PDB file of C-alpha atoms in Angstrom:
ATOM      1  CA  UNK A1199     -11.959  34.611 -25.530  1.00 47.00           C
ATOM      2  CA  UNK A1200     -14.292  33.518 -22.836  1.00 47.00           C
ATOM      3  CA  UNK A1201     -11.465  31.039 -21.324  1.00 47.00           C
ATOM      4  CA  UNK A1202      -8.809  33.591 -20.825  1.00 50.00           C
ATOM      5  CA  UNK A1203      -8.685  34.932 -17.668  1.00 51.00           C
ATOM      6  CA  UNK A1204      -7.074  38.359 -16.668  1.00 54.00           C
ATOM      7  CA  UNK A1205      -3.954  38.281 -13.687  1.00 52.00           C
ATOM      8  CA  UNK A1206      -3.896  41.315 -12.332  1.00 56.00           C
ATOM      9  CA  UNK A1207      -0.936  42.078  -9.516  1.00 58.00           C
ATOM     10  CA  UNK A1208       0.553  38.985  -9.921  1.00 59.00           C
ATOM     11  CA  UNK A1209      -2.054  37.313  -8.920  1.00 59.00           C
ATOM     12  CA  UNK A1210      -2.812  33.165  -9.831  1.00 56.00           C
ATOM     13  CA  UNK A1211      -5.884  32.747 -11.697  1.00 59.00           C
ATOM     14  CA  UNK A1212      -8.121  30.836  -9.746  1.00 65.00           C
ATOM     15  CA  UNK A1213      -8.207  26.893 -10.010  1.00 63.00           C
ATOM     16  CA  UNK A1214     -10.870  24.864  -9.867  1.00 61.00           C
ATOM     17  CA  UNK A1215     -10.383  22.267  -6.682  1.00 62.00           C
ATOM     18  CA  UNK A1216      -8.689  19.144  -7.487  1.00 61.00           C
ATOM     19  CA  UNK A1217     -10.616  16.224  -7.106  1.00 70.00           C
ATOM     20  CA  UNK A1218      -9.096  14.276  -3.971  1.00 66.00           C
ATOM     21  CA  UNK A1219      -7.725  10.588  -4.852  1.00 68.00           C
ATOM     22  CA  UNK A1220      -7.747   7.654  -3.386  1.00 64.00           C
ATOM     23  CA  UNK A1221      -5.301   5.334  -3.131  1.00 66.00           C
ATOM     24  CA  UNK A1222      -5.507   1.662  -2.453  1.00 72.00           C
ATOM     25  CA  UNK A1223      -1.698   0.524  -2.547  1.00 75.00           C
ATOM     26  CA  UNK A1224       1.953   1.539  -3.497  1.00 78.00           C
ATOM     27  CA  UNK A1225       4.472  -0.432  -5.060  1.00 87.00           C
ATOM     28  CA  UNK A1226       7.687   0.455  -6.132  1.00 90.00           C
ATOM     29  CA  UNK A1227       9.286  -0.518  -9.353  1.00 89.00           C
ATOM     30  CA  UNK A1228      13.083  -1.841  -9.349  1.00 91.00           C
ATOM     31  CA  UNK A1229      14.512  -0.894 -12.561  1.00 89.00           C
ATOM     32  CA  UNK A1230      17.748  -2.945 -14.021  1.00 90.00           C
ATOM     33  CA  UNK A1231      19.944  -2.896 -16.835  1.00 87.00           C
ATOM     34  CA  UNK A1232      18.780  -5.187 -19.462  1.00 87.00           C
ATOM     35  CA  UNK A1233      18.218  -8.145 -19.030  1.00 88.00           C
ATOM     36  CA  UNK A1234      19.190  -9.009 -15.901  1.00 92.00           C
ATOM     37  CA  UNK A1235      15.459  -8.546 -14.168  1.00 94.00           C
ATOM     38  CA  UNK A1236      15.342 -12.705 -14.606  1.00 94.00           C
ATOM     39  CA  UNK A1237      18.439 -13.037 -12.319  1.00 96.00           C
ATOM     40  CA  UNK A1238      17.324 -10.221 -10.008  1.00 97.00           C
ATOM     41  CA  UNK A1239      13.964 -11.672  -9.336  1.00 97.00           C
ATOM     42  CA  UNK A1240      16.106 -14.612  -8.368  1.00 97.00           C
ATOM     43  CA  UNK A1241      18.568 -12.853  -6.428  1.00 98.00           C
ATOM     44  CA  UNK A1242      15.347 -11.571  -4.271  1.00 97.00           C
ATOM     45  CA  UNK A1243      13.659 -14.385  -3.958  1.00 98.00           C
ATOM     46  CA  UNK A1244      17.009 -16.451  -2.858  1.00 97.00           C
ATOM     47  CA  UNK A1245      18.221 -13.467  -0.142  1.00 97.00           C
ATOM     48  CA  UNK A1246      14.776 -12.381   0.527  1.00 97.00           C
ATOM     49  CA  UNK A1247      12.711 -14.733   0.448  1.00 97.00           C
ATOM     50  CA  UNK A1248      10.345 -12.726  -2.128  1.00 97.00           C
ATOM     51  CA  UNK A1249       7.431 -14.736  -4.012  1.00 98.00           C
ATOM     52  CA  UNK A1250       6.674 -13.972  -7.723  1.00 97.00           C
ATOM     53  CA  UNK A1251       3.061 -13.077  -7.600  1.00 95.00           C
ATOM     54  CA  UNK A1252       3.135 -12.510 -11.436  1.00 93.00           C
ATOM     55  CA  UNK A1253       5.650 -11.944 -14.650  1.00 92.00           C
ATOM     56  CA  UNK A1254       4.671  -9.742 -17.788  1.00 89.00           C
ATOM     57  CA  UNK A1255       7.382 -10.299 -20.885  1.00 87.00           C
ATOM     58  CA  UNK A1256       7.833  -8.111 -23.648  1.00 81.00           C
ATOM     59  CA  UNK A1257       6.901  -9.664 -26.646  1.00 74.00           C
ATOM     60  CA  UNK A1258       9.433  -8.427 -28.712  1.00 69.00           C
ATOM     61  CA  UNK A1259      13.047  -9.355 -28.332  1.00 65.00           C
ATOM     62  CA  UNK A1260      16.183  -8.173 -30.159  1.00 65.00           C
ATOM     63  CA  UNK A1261      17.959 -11.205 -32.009  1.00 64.00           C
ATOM     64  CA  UNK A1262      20.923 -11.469 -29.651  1.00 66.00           C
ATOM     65  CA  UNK A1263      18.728 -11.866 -26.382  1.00 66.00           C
ATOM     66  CA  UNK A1264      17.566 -15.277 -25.158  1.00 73.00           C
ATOM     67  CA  UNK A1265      15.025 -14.725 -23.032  1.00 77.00           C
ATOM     68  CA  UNK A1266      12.310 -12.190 -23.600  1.00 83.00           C
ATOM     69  CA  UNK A1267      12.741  -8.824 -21.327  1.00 88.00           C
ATOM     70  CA  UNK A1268      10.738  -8.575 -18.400  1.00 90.00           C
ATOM     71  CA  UNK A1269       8.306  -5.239 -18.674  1.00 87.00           C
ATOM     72  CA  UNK A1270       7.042  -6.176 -15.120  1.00 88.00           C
ATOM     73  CA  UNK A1271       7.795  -9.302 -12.365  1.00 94.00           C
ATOM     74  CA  UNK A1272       5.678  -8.354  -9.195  1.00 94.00           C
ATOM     75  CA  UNK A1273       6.825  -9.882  -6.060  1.00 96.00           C
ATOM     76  CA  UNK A1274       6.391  -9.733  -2.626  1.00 96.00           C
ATOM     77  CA  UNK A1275       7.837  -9.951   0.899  1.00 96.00           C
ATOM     78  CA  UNK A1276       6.153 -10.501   3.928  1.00 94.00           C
ATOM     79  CA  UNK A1277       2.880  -8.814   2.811  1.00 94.00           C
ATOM     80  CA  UNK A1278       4.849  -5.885   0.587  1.00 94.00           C
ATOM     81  CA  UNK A1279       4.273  -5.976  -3.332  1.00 93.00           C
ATOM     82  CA  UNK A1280       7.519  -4.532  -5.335  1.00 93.00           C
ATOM     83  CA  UNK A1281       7.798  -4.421  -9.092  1.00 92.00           C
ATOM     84  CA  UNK A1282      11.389  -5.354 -10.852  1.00 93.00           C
ATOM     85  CA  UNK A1283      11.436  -4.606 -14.442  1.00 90.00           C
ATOM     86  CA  UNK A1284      14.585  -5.153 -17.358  1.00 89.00           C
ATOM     87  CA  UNK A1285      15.350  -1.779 -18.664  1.00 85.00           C
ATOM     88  CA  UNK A1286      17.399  -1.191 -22.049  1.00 75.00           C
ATOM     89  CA  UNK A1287      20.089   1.387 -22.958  1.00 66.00           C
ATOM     90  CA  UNK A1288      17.332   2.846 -25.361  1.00 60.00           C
ATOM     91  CA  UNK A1289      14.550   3.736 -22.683  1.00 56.00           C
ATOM     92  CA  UNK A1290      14.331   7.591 -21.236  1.00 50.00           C
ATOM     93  CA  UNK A1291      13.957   5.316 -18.115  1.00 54.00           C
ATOM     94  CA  UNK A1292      17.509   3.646 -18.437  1.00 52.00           C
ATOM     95  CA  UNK A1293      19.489   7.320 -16.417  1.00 55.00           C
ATOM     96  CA  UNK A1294      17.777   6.013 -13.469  1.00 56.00           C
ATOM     97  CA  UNK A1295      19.078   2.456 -12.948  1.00 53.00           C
ATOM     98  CA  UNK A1296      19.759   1.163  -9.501  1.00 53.00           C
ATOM     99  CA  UNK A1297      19.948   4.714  -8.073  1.00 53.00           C
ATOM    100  CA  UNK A1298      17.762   6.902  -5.327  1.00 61.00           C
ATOM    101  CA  UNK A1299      15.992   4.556  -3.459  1.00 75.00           C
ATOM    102  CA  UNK A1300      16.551   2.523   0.090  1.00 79.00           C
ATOM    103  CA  UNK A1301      14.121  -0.546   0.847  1.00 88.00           C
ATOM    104  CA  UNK A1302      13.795  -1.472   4.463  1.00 85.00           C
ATOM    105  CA  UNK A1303      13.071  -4.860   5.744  1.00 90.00           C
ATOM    106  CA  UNK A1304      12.233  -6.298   9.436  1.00 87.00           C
ATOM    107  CA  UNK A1305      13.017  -8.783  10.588  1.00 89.00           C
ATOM    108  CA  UNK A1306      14.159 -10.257  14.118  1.00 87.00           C
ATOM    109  CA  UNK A1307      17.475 -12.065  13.060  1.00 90.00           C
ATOM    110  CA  UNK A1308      19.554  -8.936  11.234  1.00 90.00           C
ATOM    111  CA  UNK A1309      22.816 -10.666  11.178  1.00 93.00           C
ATOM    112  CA  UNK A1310      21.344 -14.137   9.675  1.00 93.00           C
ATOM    113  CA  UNK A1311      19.702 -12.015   6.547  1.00 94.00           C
ATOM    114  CA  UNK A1312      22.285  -9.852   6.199  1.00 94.00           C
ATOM    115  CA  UNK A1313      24.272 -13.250   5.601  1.00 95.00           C
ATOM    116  CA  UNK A1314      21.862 -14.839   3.799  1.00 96.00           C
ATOM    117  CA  UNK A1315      21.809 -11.737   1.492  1.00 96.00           C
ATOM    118  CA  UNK A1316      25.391 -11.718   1.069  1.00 96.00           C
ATOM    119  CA  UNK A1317      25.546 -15.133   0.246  1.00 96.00           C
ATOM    120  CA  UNK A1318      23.168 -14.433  -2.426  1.00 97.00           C
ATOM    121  CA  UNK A1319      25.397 -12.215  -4.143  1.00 97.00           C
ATOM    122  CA  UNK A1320      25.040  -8.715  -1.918  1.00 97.00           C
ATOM    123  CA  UNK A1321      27.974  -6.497  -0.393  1.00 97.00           C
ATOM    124  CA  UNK A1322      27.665  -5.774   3.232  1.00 96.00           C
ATOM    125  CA  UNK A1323      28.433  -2.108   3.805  1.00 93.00           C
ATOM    126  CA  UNK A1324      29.786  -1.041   6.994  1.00 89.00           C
ATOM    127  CA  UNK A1325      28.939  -2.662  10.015  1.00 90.00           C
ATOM    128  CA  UNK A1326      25.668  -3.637  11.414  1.00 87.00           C
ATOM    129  CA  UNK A1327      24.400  -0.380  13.723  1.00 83.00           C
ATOM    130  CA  UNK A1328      22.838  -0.515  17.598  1.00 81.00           C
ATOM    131  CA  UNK A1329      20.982   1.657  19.526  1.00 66.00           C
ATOM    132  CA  UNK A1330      20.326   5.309  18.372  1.00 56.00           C
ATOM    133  CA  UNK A1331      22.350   4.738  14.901  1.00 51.00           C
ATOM    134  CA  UNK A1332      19.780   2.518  13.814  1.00 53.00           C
ATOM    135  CA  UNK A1333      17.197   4.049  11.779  1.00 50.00           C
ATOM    136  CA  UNK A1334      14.541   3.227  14.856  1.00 48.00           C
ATOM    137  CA  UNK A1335      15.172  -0.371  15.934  1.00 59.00           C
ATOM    138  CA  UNK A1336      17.453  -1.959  17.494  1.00 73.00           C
ATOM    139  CA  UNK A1337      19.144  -3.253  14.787  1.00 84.00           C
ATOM    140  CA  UNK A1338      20.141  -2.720  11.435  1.00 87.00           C
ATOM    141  CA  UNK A1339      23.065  -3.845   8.763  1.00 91.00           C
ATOM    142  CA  UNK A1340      23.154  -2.141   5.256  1.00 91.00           C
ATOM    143  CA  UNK A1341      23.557  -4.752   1.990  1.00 94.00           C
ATOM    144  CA  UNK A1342      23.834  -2.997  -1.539  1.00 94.00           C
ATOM    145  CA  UNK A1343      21.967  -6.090  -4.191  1.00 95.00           C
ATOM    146  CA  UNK A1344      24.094  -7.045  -7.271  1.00 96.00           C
ATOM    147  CA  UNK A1345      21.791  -4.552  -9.430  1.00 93.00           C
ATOM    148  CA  UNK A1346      22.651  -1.606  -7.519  1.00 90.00           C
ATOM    149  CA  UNK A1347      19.833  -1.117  -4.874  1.00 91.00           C
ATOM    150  CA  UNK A1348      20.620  -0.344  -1.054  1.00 90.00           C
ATOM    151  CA  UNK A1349      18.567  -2.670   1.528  1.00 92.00           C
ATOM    152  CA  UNK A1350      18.231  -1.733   4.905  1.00 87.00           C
ATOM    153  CA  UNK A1351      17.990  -5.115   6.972  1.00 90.00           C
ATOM    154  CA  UNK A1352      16.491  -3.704  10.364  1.00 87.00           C
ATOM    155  CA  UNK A1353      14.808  -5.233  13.301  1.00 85.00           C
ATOM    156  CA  UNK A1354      11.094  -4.457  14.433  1.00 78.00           C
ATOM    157  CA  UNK A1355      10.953  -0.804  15.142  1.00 62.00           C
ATOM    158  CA  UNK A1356       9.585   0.271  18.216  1.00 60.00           C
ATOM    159  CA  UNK A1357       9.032   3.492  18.529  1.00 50.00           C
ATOM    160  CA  UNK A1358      10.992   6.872  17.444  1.00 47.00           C
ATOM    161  CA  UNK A1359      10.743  10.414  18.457  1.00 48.00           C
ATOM    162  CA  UNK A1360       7.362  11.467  17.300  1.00 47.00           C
ATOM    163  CA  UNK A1361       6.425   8.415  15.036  1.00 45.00           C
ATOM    164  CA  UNK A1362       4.379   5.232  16.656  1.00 47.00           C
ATOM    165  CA  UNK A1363       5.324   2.022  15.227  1.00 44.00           C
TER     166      UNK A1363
END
């Protein structure tokens, strides 16, 4: 009974201080319907220009597939690490699919890779956006990637209200 402590007046028991962490890197993981993380690490490194660092399978596969399902293909453009991984109908992590998350690239030639991305296999959306309607550079055009991702295509920011570049 030592452990238990007593709240009185709604009071939070106290905690002992969390530890503080570290962190050396973040890199976020593009999840796709099974199995279509072969052709999207294409599809990125084609309108991107992304380089496969590395490529873990899964070692089991399902009669019907071909090619083994990739648990994790890490790429990366200019200097940025991103994970794409195949996920089946079967995984808890299958409800979140191409949704809730924008990636922003720089570069000084929007309208070339917004092209390049569309001839890739993107879909422009709307039209590319000047001055104060775009996101902090000059620039920026909008290309949604076959699997369901946004992509923000900006040029260099330079400075916003508040924020140094």
């Amino acid at each position: 009974m030592a452990d238990v402590q007593e709240v009185q007046n709604g009071a939070a028991p106290e905690k002992a201080p969390a530890t503080a962490a570290s962190f050396t890197g973040m890199k976020p993981q593009l999840l796709v319907e099974a199995p279509k993380a072969t052709d999207a690490v294409q599809f990125y490194k084609t309108a991107f220009g992304a380089v496969e660092i590395g490529r873990s399978v899964e070692t089991k596969r399902k009669a019907e597939q071909e090619l083994p399902l990739i648990s994790c293909a890490q790429l990366e453009i200019a200097g940025s690490t991103f994970l794409v991984s195949d996920v089946s109908g079967d995984s808890a992590a299958a409800q979140t699919v191409g949704t809730g998350c924008v990636l922003c690239l720089e570069t000084e030639d929007v309208e070339a890779a917004v092209a390049k991305a569309v001839s890739a296999g993107a879909v422009a959306e709307g039209e590319l956006a000047e001055g104060n309607g775009a996101c902090c550079g000059e620039r920026v055009g909008k290309v949604k990637d076959p699997y369901g991702f946004t992509w923000l295509i900006c040029s260099p920011v330079k400075k916003c209200a508040g924020v140094e570049a």
